[in-house]
Amino acid sequence: MISPERTASTSLSTWRSAVADSVSEIPPEVWHELAPSDDPIYDYAFFQAMERTGIGPDAYRYILLKQGEQVRAVLPMCVFHGLALEDILGTQGRQVLRPLHGIMRRSLRIKALLCGHVMGPTGRVLRDGGIPETASHLLVDTVQQLAASMGSRWIGFTNFAPSELQCLDPALKRAGYFRAPGLPAAWLCLRAKSFEEYVSTLSRNGRSTVRRNLARFSEHQDVTIEVRDRFDDLVPAMMPLYQAVLDRAESRLDVWTPEFMTLLSTDARIPARAVVCWQRDRLVGFLIFLVKENSAVVLRIGLDYDCARELRLYQVIHYRSIQEMIRLGVTKISLTQNAYEAKRRMGCHLVPIEHAATHRNPVCRSFLRNFLPMAISRYGEQT
């Protein structure tokens, strides 16, 4: 249900904000006009799938920023009623929190309102152009008021490119937000017309790593690898492999369900594909990615760790996905925020990412201002 509107006036026009409880309350044509045409995780159907299948957030909200009667911007948000700090800060963050556990005798859970996207380093305000400063203040004020109404004391704009936060910077500073560097995003730019040409563009170390990993994989005559447009029949076998990787993850905001994975396969509006690897008749690895226009996002992988190292599964399923993306005409791939050394050898470059965060309590805000950059920095060095 769309909330009552708030307003702010400039010398030229009146801006209004409202809050929608679901992406389905926003007309699809409005969403498609504002969302980036080359970022598949901002597909309308993808947000509907996240909402329907319970993958982590307790609720979703969307701020609509209007100029007159026209929706000029949309800010997606995720609401967490009891988010464990261990799930977002990684091993080093958990070490810093350990003294608090001794005092509280339980995990530290927070009520949080996170602006952006629960998956991947692509937080953004969906917009059709620039936002004047008055409208940006209205947007941030609406975030603050929504957080207060929902009891969320921790508020963050997570995983935004610095340029995406720039237009909101005066409003964020006035509202008590501080900026903190996030883990960089790994991007691969493809200019090759074939996988062999792609390999030739890598560094000497990268080329030798690819060839060595593929040679090790090819030594095993009982393994096969393929790309599928439909993979819902494999979901029962995929879930344990996904869980094995999730159990080793440093941080997580989303936890996939079988229903969500099935929708990625069966909803024709969601441009998902899966690279799957078999050893004899047993599924031992997979990678799911989305493609839109000339861009792709690698979403998640699953691995059987009993054979992953011997088969070089992590690397080989990435190589096969890159080969498929070249065939599809993809020129840039987001490989998200982990395993940086392996991704550098695949030719990735790292792109800076930032958070803007605050807390409604000034004392907690001061703690957060000092703790968050330190935890992220230590986690990044370890990663």
XYZ file of C-alpha atoms in Angstrom:
383
model
C 0.000 0.000 0.000
C 1.475 3.367 -0.990
C 1.820 5.699 1.983
C 0.640 9.329 2.227
C 2.970 11.713 0.457
C 5.484 14.218 1.823
C 6.418 17.332 -0.121
C 9.278 19.736 -0.721
C 9.213 22.772 -3.003
C 11.846 24.343 -5.197
C 11.578 27.578 -7.099
C 10.399 25.676 -10.151
C 8.296 22.770 -8.921
C 7.037 20.712 -6.023
C 8.598 17.354 -5.239
C 6.725 14.676 -3.341
C 7.704 11.357 -1.809
C 5.660 8.263 -1.025
C 6.491 4.744 0.165
C 5.330 1.544 -1.556
C 5.260 -1.789 0.281
C 5.957 -3.868 -2.834
C 7.481 -3.431 -6.248
C 4.166 -4.658 -7.657
C 2.579 -1.377 -6.467
C 4.827 0.472 -8.925
C 3.641 0.347 -12.555
C 6.068 -1.838 -14.548
C 6.491 0.821 -17.216
C 7.592 3.348 -14.552
C 10.135 0.900 -13.139
C 11.502 0.015 -16.577
C 11.922 3.679 -17.476
C 14.000 4.383 -14.348
C 15.954 1.139 -13.873
C 19.288 0.775 -15.701
C 18.856 -1.107 -18.948
C 22.138 -2.976 -18.469
C 21.859 -4.187 -14.854
C 19.857 -7.439 -14.705
C 19.510 -7.560 -10.917
C 17.255 -4.497 -11.174
C 14.737 -6.317 -13.353
C 11.161 -5.864 -12.136
C 10.544 -9.620 -12.121
C 13.734 -10.226 -10.127
C 12.468 -7.988 -7.317
C 9.100 -9.730 -7.412
C 10.893 -13.072 -7.038
C 12.902 -11.799 -4.046
C 9.733 -10.552 -2.358
C 7.794 -13.777 -2.920
C 10.372 -16.306 -1.725
C 11.747 -15.115 1.632
C 15.482 -14.936 0.923
C 16.513 -12.785 3.889
C 14.864 -9.379 4.353
C 11.734 -9.321 6.507
C 10.144 -6.712 4.242
C 10.837 -4.509 1.230
C 9.993 -0.850 0.815
C 10.353 1.551 -2.113
C 10.493 5.338 -1.869
C 8.931 7.028 -4.880
C 10.190 10.526 -5.574
C 7.778 12.493 -7.740
C 7.995 15.804 -9.560
C 4.435 16.848 -10.148
C 2.644 13.657 -11.170
C 5.708 11.996 -12.685
C 7.781 9.469 -10.723
C 11.357 10.647 -11.192
C 13.214 8.270 -8.858
C 12.757 5.063 -6.883
C 14.907 3.933 -3.951
C 14.610 0.192 -3.129
C 15.091 -0.749 0.539
C 15.269 -3.901 2.653
C 14.002 -4.159 6.226
C 15.637 -6.513 8.733
C 13.981 -6.961 12.128
C 16.810 -9.033 13.619
C 19.931 -8.930 11.452
C 22.947 -10.646 13.048
C 26.010 -8.418 12.848
C 28.121 -11.537 12.324
C 26.340 -12.048 9.008
C 27.605 -8.772 7.585
C 31.016 -8.183 9.187
C 32.904 -11.400 8.501
C 35.541 -13.131 10.622
C 37.419 -10.000 11.667
C 34.197 -8.263 12.630
C 33.203 -11.253 14.731
C 36.509 -11.064 16.586
C 35.891 -7.415 17.415
C 32.388 -8.266 18.646
C 33.529 -11.162 20.829
C 33.788 -9.089 24.072
C 30.178 -7.986 23.599
C 29.079 -11.601 23.275
C 30.682 -12.354 26.613
C 28.646 -9.590 28.208
C 25.352 -10.167 26.405
C 25.637 -13.973 26.130
C 23.944 -13.919 22.739
C 24.510 -12.787 19.195
C 24.115 -9.085 18.606
C 21.088 -8.533 16.380
C 19.948 -5.219 15.019
C 16.887 -3.669 13.420
C 18.160 -2.249 10.173
C 16.853 -0.433 7.124
C 19.252 -0.935 4.208
C 18.875 1.115 1.037
C 20.054 -0.387 -2.231
C 20.079 -4.042 -3.244
C 20.417 -7.065 -0.997
C 22.582 -8.805 -3.633
C 25.796 -7.508 -5.071
C 27.653 -4.213 -5.243
C 25.121 -2.225 -7.229
C 23.214 -0.086 -4.756
C 21.577 2.811 -6.525
C 18.688 5.245 -6.696
C 16.758 4.390 -9.845
C 16.330 7.706 -11.681
C 15.954 9.240 -15.100
C 18.426 12.059 -14.537
C 19.802 14.336 -11.854
C 17.999 14.998 -8.569
C 18.063 18.586 -7.244
C 19.390 19.080 -3.740
C 15.952 19.879 -2.322
C 14.610 16.575 -3.654
C 17.607 14.644 -2.294
C 16.899 16.099 1.167
C 13.291 14.964 0.814
C 14.446 11.474 -0.145
C 16.807 11.125 2.830
C 14.235 12.632 5.220
C 11.727 10.040 4.010
C 14.247 7.281 4.707
C 14.709 8.621 8.249
C 10.976 8.854 8.876
C 10.379 5.373 7.522
C 13.127 3.954 9.741
C 11.571 5.618 12.781
C 8.098 4.289 11.945
C 9.464 0.734 11.588
C 11.688 0.834 14.665
C 14.872 0.513 12.601
C 17.673 2.278 14.427
C 20.505 1.266 12.061
C 20.220 2.805 8.580
C 22.543 2.344 5.646
C 22.965 3.027 1.954
C 24.949 -0.099 1.153
C 27.302 -0.933 -1.715
C 26.885 2.263 -3.727
C 29.387 3.526 -6.258
C 30.827 6.805 -4.903
C 29.309 8.678 -7.846
C 25.860 7.303 -6.953
C 26.121 8.755 -3.433
C 27.475 12.079 -4.629
C 24.091 13.630 -5.435
C 22.818 12.659 -1.956
C 25.914 13.778 -0.074
C 24.636 17.116 1.347
C 21.416 15.468 2.529
C 23.283 12.509 4.035
C 25.694 14.768 5.923
C 22.850 16.859 7.321
C 21.101 13.676 8.532
C 24.229 12.464 10.369
C 25.436 9.834 7.923
C 29.111 9.057 7.466
C 30.791 7.395 4.506
C 32.830 4.204 4.818
C 34.638 2.258 2.096
C 33.044 -1.045 1.202
C 34.615 -4.124 -0.307
C 35.448 -3.349 -3.935
C 33.431 -4.826 -6.778
C 35.202 -7.170 -9.196
C 34.406 -6.378 -12.839
C 35.567 -8.118 -15.972
C 35.534 -6.215 -19.264
C 35.301 -8.466 -22.308
C 36.520 -7.379 -25.717
C 37.368 -10.830 -27.057
C 35.307 -12.658 -29.665
C 36.225 -16.123 -28.358
C 37.352 -17.749 -25.136
C 40.803 -18.384 -26.604
C 41.137 -14.706 -27.487
C 40.024 -13.780 -23.951
C 42.732 -16.003 -22.451
C 45.334 -14.382 -24.684
C 44.507 -10.969 -23.184
C 45.364 -12.078 -19.628
C 48.666 -11.566 -17.898
C 51.292 -14.300 -18.198
C 50.360 -15.522 -14.725
C 46.675 -15.424 -15.612
C 47.155 -17.355 -18.847
C 49.183 -20.066 -17.161
C 46.625 -20.336 -14.347
C 43.728 -20.801 -16.788
C 45.582 -23.417 -18.819
C 46.752 -25.276 -15.750
C 43.256 -25.388 -14.243
C 41.654 -26.529 -17.489
C 44.314 -29.218 -17.928
C 43.682 -30.516 -14.405
C 39.937 -30.599 -15.073
C 40.372 -32.423 -18.402
C 42.404 -35.163 -16.721
C 39.137 -36.435 -15.250
C 37.249 -38.325 -17.908
C 34.128 -38.669 -15.753
C 33.263 -34.958 -15.544
C 31.103 -32.878 -17.887
C 30.031 -29.256 -17.869
C 27.104 -27.569 -19.617
C 25.015 -24.388 -19.708
C 21.266 -24.550 -19.073
C 18.465 -22.034 -19.588
C 16.169 -24.194 -17.434
C 17.500 -25.794 -14.291
C 14.502 -26.091 -11.943
C 14.720 -29.888 -12.127
C 18.187 -29.625 -10.574
C 17.228 -27.405 -7.629
C 17.058 -30.268 -5.060
C 20.618 -31.252 -5.999
C 21.800 -27.633 -6.175
C 20.679 -26.605 -2.691
C 23.241 -28.683 -0.704
C 26.034 -27.326 -2.917
C 24.794 -23.770 -2.399
C 24.559 -24.367 1.353
C 28.128 -25.657 1.459
C 29.392 -22.372 -0.008
C 27.054 -20.314 2.191
C 28.384 -22.039 5.316
C 31.880 -20.795 4.408
C 30.773 -17.280 3.443
C 32.247 -14.385 5.385
C 29.064 -12.346 5.179
C 25.528 -12.750 3.923
C 22.383 -10.685 3.727
C 20.430 -13.046 1.520
C 19.896 -16.791 1.953
C 18.413 -18.438 -1.102
C 15.455 -20.774 -0.891
C 14.496 -23.566 -3.299
C 11.481 -21.467 -4.312
C 13.678 -18.521 -5.301
C 16.083 -20.674 -7.278
C 13.161 -22.336 -9.045
C 11.686 -18.973 -10.010
C 14.993 -17.913 -11.542
C 14.620 -20.866 -13.868
C 10.896 -20.837 -14.585
C 10.028 -17.132 -14.814
C 10.687 -16.272 -18.452
C 11.059 -12.580 -17.556
C 14.193 -13.293 -15.482
C 17.230 -13.740 -17.785
C 18.972 -16.440 -15.722
C 21.272 -19.229 -16.876
C 23.142 -21.924 -14.982
C 26.507 -23.515 -15.615
C 26.342 -27.017 -14.134
C 29.086 -29.579 -13.657
C 28.624 -33.335 -13.287
C 30.905 -36.081 -12.098
C 29.355 -39.174 -13.602
C 25.671 -38.756 -12.646
C 26.283 -36.548 -9.584
C 25.994 -32.755 -9.628
C 29.181 -31.338 -8.101
C 29.072 -27.645 -8.992
C 26.989 -24.850 -10.461
C 27.054 -21.125 -11.156
C 23.981 -18.960 -11.806
C 24.250 -15.710 -13.723
C 21.917 -13.109 -15.201
C 22.332 -11.435 -18.584
C 20.772 -8.219 -19.857
C 21.844 -6.466 -23.040
C 25.667 -6.442 -22.943
C 26.022 -6.943 -19.178
C 25.988 -9.939 -16.844
C 26.054 -10.549 -13.103
C 27.369 -13.740 -11.540
C 24.938 -14.304 -8.682
C 25.881 -17.419 -6.729
C 27.814 -20.647 -6.981
C 27.556 -24.062 -5.351
C 30.385 -26.541 -4.873
C 30.983 -30.065 -3.671
C 34.077 -29.453 -1.550
C 35.000 -33.147 -1.566
C 36.133 -32.752 -5.176
C 36.215 -28.983 -5.788
C 39.946 -28.571 -5.251
C 40.963 -31.572 -7.324
C 38.705 -30.571 -10.226
C 39.426 -26.819 -9.930
C 35.657 -26.401 -9.913
C 35.496 -22.767 -8.800
C 37.724 -21.622 -11.626
C 36.415 -23.939 -14.343
C 32.745 -23.080 -13.891
C 33.707 -19.402 -14.075
C 35.652 -20.061 -17.287
C 32.631 -21.810 -18.795
C 30.353 -18.934 -17.819
C 32.757 -16.432 -19.410
C 32.801 -18.518 -22.591
C 28.994 -18.475 -22.677
C 28.836 -14.731 -22.035
C 31.236 -14.066 -24.892
C 28.916 -16.085 -27.117
C 25.981 -13.946 -25.938
C 27.786 -10.689 -26.710
C 28.375 -9.636 -23.112
C 31.082 -6.995 -22.700
C 31.081 -6.468 -18.922
C 30.553 -8.888 -16.056
C 30.073 -8.234 -12.350
C 31.714 -10.984 -10.301
C 30.752 -9.356 -6.973
C 32.910 -9.035 -3.868
C 35.041 -12.009 -2.885
C 37.931 -14.250 -3.981
C 39.799 -11.249 -5.357
C 43.061 -13.002 -6.153
C 41.348 -15.652 -8.287
C 39.327 -12.973 -10.055
C 42.381 -10.811 -10.731
C 43.894 -13.792 -12.511
C 40.726 -13.968 -14.602
C 41.376 -10.379 -15.704
C 39.045 -8.549 -13.309
C 39.662 -5.027 -12.099
C 38.408 -3.750 -8.751
C 35.982 -0.828 -8.548
C 35.574 1.214 -5.324
C 32.333 0.823 -3.395
C 31.067 2.906 -0.473
C 28.501 2.751 2.301
C 26.728 5.660 3.958
C 25.524 4.704 7.416
C 24.042 6.192 10.563
C 22.247 5.268 13.781
C 19.359 7.090 15.363
C 21.186 7.053 18.729
C 24.151 9.507 18.757
C 26.269 7.261 21.035
C 25.758 4.219 18.798
C 26.387 6.415 15.780
C 29.786 7.380 17.166
C 30.617 3.708 17.794
C 29.491 2.786 14.293
C 31.529 5.595 12.741
C 34.705 4.128 14.230
C 33.897 0.427 14.155
C 32.443 -0.076 10.677
C 35.430 1.167 8.616
C 37.811 -0.875 10.791
C 35.793 -4.095 10.451
C 35.370 -3.689 6.708
C 39.048 -2.852 6.242
C 40.227 -5.909 8.161
C 37.757 -8.133 6.334
C 38.898 -6.727 3.006
C 42.557 -7.347 3.787
C 41.764 -10.953 4.710
C 39.636 -11.474 1.595
